[in-house]
Tab-separated table of C-alpha atoms in Angstrom:
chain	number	residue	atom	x	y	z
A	6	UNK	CA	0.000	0.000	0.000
A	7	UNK	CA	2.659	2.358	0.824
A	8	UNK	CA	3.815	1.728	-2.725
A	9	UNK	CA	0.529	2.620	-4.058
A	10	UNK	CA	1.030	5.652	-1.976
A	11	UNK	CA	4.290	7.337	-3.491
A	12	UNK	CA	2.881	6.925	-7.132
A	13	UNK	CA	0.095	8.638	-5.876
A	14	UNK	CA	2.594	11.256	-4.935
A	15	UNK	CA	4.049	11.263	-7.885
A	16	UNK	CA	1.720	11.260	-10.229
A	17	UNK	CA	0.104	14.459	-8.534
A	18	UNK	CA	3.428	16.231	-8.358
A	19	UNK	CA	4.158	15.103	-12.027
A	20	UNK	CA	0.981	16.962	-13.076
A	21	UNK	CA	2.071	20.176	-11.805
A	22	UNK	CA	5.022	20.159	-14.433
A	23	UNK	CA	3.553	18.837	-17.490
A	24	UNK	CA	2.505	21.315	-20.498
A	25	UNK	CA	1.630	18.395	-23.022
A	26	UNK	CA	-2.299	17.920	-22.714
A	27	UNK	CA	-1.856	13.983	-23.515
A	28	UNK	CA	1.263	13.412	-20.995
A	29	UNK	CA	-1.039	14.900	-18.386
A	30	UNK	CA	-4.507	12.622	-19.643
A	31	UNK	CA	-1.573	9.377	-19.522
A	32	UNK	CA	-0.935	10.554	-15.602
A	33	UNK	CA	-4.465	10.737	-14.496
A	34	UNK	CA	-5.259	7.338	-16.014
A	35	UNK	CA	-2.027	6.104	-14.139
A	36	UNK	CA	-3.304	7.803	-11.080
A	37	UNK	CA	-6.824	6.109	-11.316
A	38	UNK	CA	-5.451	2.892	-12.074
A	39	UNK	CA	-3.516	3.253	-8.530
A	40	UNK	CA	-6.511	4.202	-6.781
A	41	UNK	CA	-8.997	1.761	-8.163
A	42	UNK	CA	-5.553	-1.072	-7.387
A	43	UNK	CA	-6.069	0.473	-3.597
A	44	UNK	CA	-9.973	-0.457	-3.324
A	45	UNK	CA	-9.333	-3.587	-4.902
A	46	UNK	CA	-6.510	-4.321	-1.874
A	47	UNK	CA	-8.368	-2.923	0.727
A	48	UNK	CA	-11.691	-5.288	-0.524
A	49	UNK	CA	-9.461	-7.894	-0.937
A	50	UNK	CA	-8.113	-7.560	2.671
A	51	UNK	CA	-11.736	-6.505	4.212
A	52	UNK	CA	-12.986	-9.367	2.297
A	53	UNK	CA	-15.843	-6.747	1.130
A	54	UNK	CA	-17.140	-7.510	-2.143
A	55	UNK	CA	-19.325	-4.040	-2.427
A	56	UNK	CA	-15.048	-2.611	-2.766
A	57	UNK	CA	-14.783	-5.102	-5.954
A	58	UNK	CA	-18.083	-3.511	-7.620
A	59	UNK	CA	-15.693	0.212	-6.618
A	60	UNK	CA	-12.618	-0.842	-7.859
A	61	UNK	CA	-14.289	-2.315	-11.247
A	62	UNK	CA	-16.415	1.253	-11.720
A	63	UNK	CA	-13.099	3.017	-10.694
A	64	UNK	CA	-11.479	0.901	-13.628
A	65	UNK	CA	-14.165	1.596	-16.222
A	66	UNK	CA	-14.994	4.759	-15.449
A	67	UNK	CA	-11.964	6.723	-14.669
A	68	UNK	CA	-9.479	4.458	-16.344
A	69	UNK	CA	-11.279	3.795	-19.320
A	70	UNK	CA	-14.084	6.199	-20.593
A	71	UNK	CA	-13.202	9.158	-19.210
A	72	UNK	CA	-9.326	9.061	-20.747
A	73	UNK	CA	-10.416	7.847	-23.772
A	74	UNK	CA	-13.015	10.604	-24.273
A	75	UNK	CA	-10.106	13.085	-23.739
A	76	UNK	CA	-7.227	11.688	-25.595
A	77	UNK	CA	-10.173	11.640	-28.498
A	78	UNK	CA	-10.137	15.728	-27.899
A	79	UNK	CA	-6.779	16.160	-27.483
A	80	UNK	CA	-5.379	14.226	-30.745
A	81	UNK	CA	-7.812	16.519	-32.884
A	82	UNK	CA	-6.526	19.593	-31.491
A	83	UNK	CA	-3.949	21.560	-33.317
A	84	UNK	CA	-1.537	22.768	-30.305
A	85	UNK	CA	-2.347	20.452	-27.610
A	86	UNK	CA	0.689	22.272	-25.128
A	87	UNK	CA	-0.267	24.770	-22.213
A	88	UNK	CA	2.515	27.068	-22.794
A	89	UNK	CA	1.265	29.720	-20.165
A	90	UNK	CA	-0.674	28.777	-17.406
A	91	UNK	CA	-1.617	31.243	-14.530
A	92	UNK	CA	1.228	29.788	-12.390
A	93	UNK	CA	4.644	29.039	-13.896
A	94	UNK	CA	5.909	24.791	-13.389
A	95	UNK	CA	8.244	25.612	-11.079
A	96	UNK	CA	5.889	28.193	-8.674
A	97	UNK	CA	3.346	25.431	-9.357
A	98	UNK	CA	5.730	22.360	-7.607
A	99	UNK	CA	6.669	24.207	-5.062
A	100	UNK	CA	3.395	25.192	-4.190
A	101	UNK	CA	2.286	21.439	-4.666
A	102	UNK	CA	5.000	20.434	-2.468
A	103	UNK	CA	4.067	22.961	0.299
A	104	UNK	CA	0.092	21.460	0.194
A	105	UNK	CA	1.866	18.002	1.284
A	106	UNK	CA	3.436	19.366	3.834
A	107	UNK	CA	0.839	21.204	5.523
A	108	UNK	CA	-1.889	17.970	4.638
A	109	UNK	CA	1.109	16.011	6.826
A	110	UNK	CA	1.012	18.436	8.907
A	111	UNK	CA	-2.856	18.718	9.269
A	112	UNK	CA	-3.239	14.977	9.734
A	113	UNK	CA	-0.810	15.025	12.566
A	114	UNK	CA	-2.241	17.550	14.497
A	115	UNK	CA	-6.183	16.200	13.898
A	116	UNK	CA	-5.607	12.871	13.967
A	117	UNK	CA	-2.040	11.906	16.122
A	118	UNK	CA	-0.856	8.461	15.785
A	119	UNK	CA	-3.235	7.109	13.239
A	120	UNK	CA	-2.378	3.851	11.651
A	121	UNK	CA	-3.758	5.465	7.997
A	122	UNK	CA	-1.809	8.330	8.560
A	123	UNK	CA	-0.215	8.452	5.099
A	124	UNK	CA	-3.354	7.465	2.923
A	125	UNK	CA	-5.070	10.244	4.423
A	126	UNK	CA	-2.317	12.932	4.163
A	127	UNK	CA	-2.191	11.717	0.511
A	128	UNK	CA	-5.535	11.844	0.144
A	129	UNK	CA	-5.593	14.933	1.426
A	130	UNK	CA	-2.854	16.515	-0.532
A	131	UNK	CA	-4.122	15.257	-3.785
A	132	UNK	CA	-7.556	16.973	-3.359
A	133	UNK	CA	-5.244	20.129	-2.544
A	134	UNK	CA	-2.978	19.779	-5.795
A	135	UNK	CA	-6.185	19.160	-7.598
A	136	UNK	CA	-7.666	22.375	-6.600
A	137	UNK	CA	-4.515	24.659	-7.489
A	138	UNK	CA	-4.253	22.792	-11.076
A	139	UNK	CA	-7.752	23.565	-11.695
A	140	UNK	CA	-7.096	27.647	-10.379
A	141	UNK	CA	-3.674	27.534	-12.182
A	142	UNK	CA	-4.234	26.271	-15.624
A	143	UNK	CA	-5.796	27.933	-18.263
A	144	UNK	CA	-6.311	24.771	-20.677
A	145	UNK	CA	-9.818	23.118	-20.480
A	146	UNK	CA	-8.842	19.874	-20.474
A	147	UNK	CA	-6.214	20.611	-17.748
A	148	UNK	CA	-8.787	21.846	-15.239
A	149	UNK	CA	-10.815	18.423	-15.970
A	150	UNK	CA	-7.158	16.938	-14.956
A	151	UNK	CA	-7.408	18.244	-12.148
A	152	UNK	CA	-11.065	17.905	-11.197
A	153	UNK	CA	-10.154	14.068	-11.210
A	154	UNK	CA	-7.090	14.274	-9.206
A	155	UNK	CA	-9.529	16.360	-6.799
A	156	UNK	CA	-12.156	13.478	-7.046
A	157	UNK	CA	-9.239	10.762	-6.445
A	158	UNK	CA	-8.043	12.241	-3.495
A	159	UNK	CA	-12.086	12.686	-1.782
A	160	UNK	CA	-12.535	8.983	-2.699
A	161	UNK	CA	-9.086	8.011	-0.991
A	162	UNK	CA	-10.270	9.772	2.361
A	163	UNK	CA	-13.171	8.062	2.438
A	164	UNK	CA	-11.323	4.869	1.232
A	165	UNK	CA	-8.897	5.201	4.086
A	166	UNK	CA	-11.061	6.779	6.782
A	167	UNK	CA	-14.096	4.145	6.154
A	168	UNK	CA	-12.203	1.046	4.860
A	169	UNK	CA	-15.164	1.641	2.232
A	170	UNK	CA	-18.035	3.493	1.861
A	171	UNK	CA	-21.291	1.830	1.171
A	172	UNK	CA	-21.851	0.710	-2.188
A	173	UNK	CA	-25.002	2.773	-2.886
A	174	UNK	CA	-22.774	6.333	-2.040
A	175	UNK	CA	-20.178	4.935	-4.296
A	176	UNK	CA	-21.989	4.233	-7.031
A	177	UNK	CA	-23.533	7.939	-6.564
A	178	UNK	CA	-20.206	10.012	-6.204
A	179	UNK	CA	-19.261	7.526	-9.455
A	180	UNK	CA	-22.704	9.090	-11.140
A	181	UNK	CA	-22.150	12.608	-10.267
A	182	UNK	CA	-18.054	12.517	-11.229
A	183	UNK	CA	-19.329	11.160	-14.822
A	184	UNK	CA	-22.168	13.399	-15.534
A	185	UNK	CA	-19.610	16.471	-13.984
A	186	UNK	CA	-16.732	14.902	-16.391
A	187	UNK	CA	-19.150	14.264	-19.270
A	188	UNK	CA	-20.582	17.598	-19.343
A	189	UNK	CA	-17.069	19.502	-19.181
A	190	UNK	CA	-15.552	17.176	-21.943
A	191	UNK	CA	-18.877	18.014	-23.954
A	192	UNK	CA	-17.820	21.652	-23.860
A	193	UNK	CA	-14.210	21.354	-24.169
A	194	UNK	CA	-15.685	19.487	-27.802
A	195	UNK	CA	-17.661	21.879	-28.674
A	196	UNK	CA	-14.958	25.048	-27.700
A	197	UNK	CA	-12.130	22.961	-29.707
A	198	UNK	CA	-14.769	23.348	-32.507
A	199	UNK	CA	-15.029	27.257	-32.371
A	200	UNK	CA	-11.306	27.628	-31.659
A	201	UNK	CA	-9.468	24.522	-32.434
A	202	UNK	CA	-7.998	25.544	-28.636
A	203	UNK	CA	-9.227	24.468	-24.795
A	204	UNK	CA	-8.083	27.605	-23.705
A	205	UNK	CA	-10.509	28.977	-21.404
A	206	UNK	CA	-9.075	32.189	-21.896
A	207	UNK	CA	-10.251	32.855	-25.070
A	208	UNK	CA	-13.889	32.995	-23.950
A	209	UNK	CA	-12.664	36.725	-22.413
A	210	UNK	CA	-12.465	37.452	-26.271
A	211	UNK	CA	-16.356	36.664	-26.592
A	212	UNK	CA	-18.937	39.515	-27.006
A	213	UNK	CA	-22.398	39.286	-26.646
């Protein structure tokens, strides 16, 4: 598990430097994969089959459909870089690497000497890195990036806080992720189509 953990790490980290929009799609399905791996483990060791039915919807879901949806966008775009996001990589990691230390730090202090100690600073650092990707990047399909690492991190708290959550609240934060995901890849699509960009900040250039 504490494997499972670092490329969690990673993976979040690595996001913070990439500007290519299908490196950063290849990261989040790596990232998924590691989190639907950690349900499967947990079930495995709870012996809870409702964490199978999580880890499978994890698998499809966020592994498979969503990814594919955006590496469909992304190959069709013309410039698929983020050459200038709000934050510059480097501000961006160090900023990322101060969220993990105060989530370590904020674990420590609410919860002292707790055996998921790491999962939850993790978690909790990942919803963090999430959010400043999402206020950072200027690139549609980035800020989805980051509304998933957000997403990962929520269901690892509750993953590591709960042992599992029951099956009927999984399989409605699964819903409400989709339809979120759906609808923002829907009109990345359609502002590719009027721009051949993601970049949000060409909508400033729109007059009514």
């Amino acid at each position: 598990m504490n494997f499972l953990i670092i490329i969690l790490l990673v993976t979040s980290l690595l996001l913070t430097r990439v500007s290519r929009l299908k490196t950063a799609v290849t990261i989040i399905l790596i990232q998924s994969f590691m989190v639907a791996l950690a349900c499967g483990i947990d079930g495995l060791e709870a012996g809870a089959v409702h964490m199978y039915v999580a880890a499978i919807l994890t698998a499809v879901i966020k592994v498979g459909l969503i990814p594919y949806a955006l590496l469909n966008i992304v190959e069709k775009l013309q410039y698929e870089r983020e050459d200038h996001p709000i934050l510059n990589v480097n501000s961006s990691s160090v900023t990322a690497c101060i969220a993990i230390v105060l989530a370590y730090g904020l674990i420590d202090q609410a919860l002292p000497g707790a055996n998921s100690r790491d999962a939850l600073a993790t978690a909790l650092a990942m919803t963090l890195i999430g959010l400043l990707i999402i206020m950072t990047r200027r690139q549609a399909i980035m800020q989805i990036v980051g509304l998933i690492t957000m997403e990962n991190g929520i269901y690892l708290v509750g993953l590591s806080a709960t042992k599992g959550l029951p099956l009927i609240i999984e399989m409605g934060i699964f819903f409400d992720v989709l339809v979120a995901v759906v609808v923002l890849v829907i009109l990345t699509h359609r502002l590719k189509l009027s721009g051949m960009s993601t970049d949000i900040s060409r909508l400033k250039k729109l007059k009514g």
